[in-house]
PDB file of C-alpha atoms in Angstrom:
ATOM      1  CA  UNK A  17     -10.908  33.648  20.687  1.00 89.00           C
ATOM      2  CA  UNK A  18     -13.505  31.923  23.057  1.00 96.00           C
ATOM      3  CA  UNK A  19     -13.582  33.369  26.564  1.00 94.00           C
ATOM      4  CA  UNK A  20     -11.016  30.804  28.220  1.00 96.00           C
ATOM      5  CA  UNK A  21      -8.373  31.657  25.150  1.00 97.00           C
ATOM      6  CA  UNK A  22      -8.919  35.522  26.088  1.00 98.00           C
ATOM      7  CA  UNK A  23      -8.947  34.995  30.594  1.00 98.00           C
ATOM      8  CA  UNK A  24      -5.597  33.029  29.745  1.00 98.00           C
ATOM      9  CA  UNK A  25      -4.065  35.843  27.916  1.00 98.00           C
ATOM     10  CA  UNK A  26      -4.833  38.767  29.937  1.00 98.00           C
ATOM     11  CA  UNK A  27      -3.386  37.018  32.718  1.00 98.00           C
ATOM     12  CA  UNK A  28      -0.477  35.916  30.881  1.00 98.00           C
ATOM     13  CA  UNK A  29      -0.355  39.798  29.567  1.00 98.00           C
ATOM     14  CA  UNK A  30      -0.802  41.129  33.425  1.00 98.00           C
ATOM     15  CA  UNK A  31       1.697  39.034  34.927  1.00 97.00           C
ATOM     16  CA  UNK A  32       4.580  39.620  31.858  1.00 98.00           C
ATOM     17  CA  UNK A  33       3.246  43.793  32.355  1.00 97.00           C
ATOM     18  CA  UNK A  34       3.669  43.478  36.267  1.00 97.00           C
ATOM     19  CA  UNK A  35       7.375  42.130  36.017  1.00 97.00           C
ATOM     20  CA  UNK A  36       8.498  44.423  33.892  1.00 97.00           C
ATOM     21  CA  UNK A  37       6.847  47.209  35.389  1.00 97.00           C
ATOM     22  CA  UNK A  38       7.699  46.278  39.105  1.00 96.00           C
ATOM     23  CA  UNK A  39      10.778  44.505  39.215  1.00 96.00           C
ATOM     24  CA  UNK A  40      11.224  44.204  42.838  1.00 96.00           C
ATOM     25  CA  UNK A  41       8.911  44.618  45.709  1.00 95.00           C
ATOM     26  CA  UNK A  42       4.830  45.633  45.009  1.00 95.00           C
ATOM     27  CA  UNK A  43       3.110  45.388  42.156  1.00 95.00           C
ATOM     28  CA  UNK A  44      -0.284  45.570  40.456  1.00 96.00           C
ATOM     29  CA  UNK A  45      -1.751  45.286  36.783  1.00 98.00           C
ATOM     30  CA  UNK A  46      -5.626  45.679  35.624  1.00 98.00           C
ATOM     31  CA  UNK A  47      -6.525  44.644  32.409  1.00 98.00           C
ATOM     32  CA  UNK A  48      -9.349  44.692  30.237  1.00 98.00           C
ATOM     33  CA  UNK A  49     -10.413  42.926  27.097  1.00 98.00           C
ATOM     34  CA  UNK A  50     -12.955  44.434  24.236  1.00 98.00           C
ATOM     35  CA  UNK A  51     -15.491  43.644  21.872  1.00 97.00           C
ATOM     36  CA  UNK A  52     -13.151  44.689  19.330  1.00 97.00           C
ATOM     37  CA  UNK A  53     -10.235  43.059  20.155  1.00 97.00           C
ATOM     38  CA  UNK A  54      -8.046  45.072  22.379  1.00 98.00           C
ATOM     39  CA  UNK A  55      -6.572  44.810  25.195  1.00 98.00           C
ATOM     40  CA  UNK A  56      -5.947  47.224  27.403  1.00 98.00           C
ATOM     41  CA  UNK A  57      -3.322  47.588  30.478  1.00 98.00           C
ATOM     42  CA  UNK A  58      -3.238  49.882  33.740  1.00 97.00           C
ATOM     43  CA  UNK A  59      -1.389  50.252  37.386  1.00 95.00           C
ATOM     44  CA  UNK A  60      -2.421  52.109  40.200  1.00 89.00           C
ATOM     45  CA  UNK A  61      -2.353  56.038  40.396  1.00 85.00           C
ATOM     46  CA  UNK A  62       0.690  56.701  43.169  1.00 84.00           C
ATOM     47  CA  UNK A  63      -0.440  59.859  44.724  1.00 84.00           C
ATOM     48  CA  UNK A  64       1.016  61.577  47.793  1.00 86.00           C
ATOM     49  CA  UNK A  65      -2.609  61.992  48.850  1.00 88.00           C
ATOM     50  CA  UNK A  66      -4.117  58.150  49.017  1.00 81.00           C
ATOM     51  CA  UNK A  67      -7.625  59.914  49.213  1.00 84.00           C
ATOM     52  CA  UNK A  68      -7.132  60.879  45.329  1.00 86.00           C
ATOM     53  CA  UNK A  69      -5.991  57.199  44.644  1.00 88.00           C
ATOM     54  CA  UNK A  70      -7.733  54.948  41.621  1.00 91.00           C
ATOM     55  CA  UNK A  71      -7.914  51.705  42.035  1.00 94.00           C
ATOM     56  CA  UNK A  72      -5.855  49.502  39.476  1.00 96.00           C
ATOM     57  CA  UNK A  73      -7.609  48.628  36.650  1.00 96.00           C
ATOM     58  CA  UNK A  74      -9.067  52.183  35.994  1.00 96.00           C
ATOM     59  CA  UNK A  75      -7.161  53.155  33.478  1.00 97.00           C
ATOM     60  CA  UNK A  76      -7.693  50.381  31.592  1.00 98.00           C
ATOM     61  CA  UNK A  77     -11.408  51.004  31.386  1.00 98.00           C
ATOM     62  CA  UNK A  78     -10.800  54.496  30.652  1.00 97.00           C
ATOM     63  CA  UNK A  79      -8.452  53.494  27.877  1.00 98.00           C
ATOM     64  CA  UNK A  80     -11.738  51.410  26.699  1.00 97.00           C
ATOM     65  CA  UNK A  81     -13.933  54.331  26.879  1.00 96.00           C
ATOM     66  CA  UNK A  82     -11.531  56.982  25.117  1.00 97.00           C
ATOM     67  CA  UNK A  83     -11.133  54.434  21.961  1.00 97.00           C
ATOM     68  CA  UNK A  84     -15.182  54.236  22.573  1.00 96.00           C
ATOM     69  CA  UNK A  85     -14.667  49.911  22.867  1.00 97.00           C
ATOM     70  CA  UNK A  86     -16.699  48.136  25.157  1.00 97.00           C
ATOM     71  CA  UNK A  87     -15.205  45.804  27.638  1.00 98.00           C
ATOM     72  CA  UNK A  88     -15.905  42.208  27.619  1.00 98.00           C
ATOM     73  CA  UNK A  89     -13.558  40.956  30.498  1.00 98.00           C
ATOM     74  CA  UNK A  90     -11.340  42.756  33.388  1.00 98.00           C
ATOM     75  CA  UNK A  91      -8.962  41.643  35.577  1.00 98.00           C
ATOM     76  CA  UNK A  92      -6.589  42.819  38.173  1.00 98.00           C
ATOM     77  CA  UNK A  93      -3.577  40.647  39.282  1.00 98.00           C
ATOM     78  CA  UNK A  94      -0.838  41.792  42.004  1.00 97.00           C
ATOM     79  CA  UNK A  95       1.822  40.490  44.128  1.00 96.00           C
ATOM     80  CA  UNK A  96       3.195  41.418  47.562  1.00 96.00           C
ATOM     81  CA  UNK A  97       6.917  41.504  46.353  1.00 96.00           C
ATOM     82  CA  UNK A  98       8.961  39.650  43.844  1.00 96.00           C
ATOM     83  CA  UNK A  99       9.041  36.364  45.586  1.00 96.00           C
ATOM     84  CA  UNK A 100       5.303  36.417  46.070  1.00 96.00           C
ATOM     85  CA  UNK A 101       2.652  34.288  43.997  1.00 96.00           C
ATOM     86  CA  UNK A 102      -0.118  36.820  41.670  1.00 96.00           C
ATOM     87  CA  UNK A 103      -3.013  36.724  43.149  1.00 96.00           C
ATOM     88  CA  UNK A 104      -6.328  37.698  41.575  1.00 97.00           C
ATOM     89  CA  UNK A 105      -8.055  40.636  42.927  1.00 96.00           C
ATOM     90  CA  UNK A 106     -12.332  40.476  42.699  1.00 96.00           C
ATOM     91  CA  UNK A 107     -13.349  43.653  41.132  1.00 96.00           C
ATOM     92  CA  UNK A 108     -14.133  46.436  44.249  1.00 94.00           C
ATOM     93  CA  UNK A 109     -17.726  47.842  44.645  1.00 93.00           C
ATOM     94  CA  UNK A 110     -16.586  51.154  42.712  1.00 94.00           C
ATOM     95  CA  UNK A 111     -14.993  49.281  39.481  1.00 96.00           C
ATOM     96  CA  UNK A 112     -17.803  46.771  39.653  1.00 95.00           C
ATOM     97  CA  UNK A 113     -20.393  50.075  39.090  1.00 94.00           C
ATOM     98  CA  UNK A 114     -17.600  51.527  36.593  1.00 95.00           C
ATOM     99  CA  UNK A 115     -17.814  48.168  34.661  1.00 96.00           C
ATOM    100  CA  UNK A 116     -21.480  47.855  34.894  1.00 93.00           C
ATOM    101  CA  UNK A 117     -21.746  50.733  32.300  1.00 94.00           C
ATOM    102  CA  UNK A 118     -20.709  47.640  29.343  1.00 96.00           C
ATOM    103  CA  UNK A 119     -23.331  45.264  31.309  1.00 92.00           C
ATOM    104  CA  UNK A 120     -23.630  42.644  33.487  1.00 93.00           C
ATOM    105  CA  UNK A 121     -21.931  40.146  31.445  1.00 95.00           C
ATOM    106  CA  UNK A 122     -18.738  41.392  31.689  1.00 97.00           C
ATOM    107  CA  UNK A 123     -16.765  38.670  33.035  1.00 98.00           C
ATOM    108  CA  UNK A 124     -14.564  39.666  35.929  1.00 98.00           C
ATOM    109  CA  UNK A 125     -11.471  37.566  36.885  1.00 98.00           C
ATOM    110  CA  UNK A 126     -12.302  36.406  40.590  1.00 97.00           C
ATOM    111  CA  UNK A 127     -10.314  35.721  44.116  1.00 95.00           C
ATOM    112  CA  UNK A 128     -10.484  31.603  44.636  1.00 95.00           C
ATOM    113  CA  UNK A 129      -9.519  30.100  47.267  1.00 94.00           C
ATOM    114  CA  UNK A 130      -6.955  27.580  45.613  1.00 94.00           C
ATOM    115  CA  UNK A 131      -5.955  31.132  43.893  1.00 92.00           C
ATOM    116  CA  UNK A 132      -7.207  29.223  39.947  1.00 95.00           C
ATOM    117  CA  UNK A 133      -7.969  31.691  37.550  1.00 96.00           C
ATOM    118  CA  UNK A 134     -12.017  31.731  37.470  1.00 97.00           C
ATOM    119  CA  UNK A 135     -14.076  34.800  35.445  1.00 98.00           C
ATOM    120  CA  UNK A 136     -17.470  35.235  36.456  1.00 98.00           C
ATOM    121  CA  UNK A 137     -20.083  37.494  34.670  1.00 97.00           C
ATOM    122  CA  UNK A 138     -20.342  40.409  36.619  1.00 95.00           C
ATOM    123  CA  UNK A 139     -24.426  40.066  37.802  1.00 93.00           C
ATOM    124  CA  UNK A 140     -22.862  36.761  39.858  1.00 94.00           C
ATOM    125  CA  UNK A 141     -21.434  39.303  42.379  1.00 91.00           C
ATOM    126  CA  UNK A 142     -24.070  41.553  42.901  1.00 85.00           C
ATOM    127  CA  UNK A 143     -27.207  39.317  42.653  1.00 86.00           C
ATOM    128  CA  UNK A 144     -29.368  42.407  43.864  1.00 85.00           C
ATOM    129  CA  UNK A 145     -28.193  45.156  42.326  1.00 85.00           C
ATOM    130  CA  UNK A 146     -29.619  49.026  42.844  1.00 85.00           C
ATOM    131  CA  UNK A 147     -30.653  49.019  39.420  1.00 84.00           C
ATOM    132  CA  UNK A 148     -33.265  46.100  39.107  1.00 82.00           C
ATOM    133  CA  UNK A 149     -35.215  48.982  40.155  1.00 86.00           C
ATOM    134  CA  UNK A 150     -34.916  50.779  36.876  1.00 86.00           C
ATOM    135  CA  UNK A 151     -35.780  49.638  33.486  1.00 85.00           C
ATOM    136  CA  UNK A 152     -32.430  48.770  31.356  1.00 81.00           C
ATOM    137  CA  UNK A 153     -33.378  51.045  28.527  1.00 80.00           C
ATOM    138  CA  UNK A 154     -33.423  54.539  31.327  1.00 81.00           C
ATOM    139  CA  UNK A 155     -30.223  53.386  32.403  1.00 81.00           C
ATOM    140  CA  UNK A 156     -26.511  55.112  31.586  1.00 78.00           C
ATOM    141  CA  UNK A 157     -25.010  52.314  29.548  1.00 81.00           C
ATOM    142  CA  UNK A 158     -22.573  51.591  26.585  1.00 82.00           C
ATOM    143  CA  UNK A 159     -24.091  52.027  22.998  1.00 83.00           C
ATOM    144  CA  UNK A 160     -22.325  50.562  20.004  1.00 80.00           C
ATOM    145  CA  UNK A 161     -21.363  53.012  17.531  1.00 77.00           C
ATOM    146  CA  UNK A 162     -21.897  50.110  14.838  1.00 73.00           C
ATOM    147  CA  UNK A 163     -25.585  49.588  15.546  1.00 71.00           C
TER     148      UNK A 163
END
């Protein structure tokens, strides 16, 4: 599949996950694509304590890193209730580090204006990253167990 083929189909797999998942009122989905194929779905840790909160897609990476897959695309789609539009959620500052671990080409589903589904590689949103400063080889990052 070429990289529109797969952005079409996670949001078509987010938006058939959220419905089912949250009915009525709120919802949320992450998703993430791999090298190998899979995809894999998350929501939101509900916590009584919102300090000890995750932010959506989280589990979705972590599925990715227990099956040892690197991810190739992630994207987050919510809605306010169930008469709301989705709406495409740019990847926060702490799940834009988590993804940097695969590289800066992942390509992360984007807020737009018009609300159009756009993926950007992830270096687009942080031009000036911290870690310019370090050579790529000294840094934590995903290693193929193929290679």
């Amino acid at each position: 599949m070429n990289n529109a083929e797969i952005e079409t189909k996670m949001y078509e797999m987010a938006v058939a996950f959220l419905q089912k998942r949250f009915p009525t009122g709120w919802g949320g989905v992450g998703i993430v694509h791999t090298a190998q194929g899979s995809f894999f779905t998350s929501v939101a840790l509900e916590c009584a304590n919102a300090s000890a909160l995750l932010c959506i897609e989280t589990g979705a990476m972590c599925e990715a890193q227990k099956y040892n897959e690197r991810v190739t695309h992630c994207l987050c789609v919510v809605r306010e209730d169930e008469n709301a539009p989705f709406t495409v959620l740019s990847p926060c500052g702490i799940c834009q580090e988590r993804l940097r671990y695969w590289g800066e080409d992942v390509r992360v589903g984007v807020t737009t204006d018009d609300g159009s589904l756009r993926f950007v590689p992830l270096r687009t949103l942080q031009p000036y990253h911290w870690t310019r400063a370090y050579p790529p080889a000294e840094q934590e990052h995903y290693v193929d167990p193929c290679e």
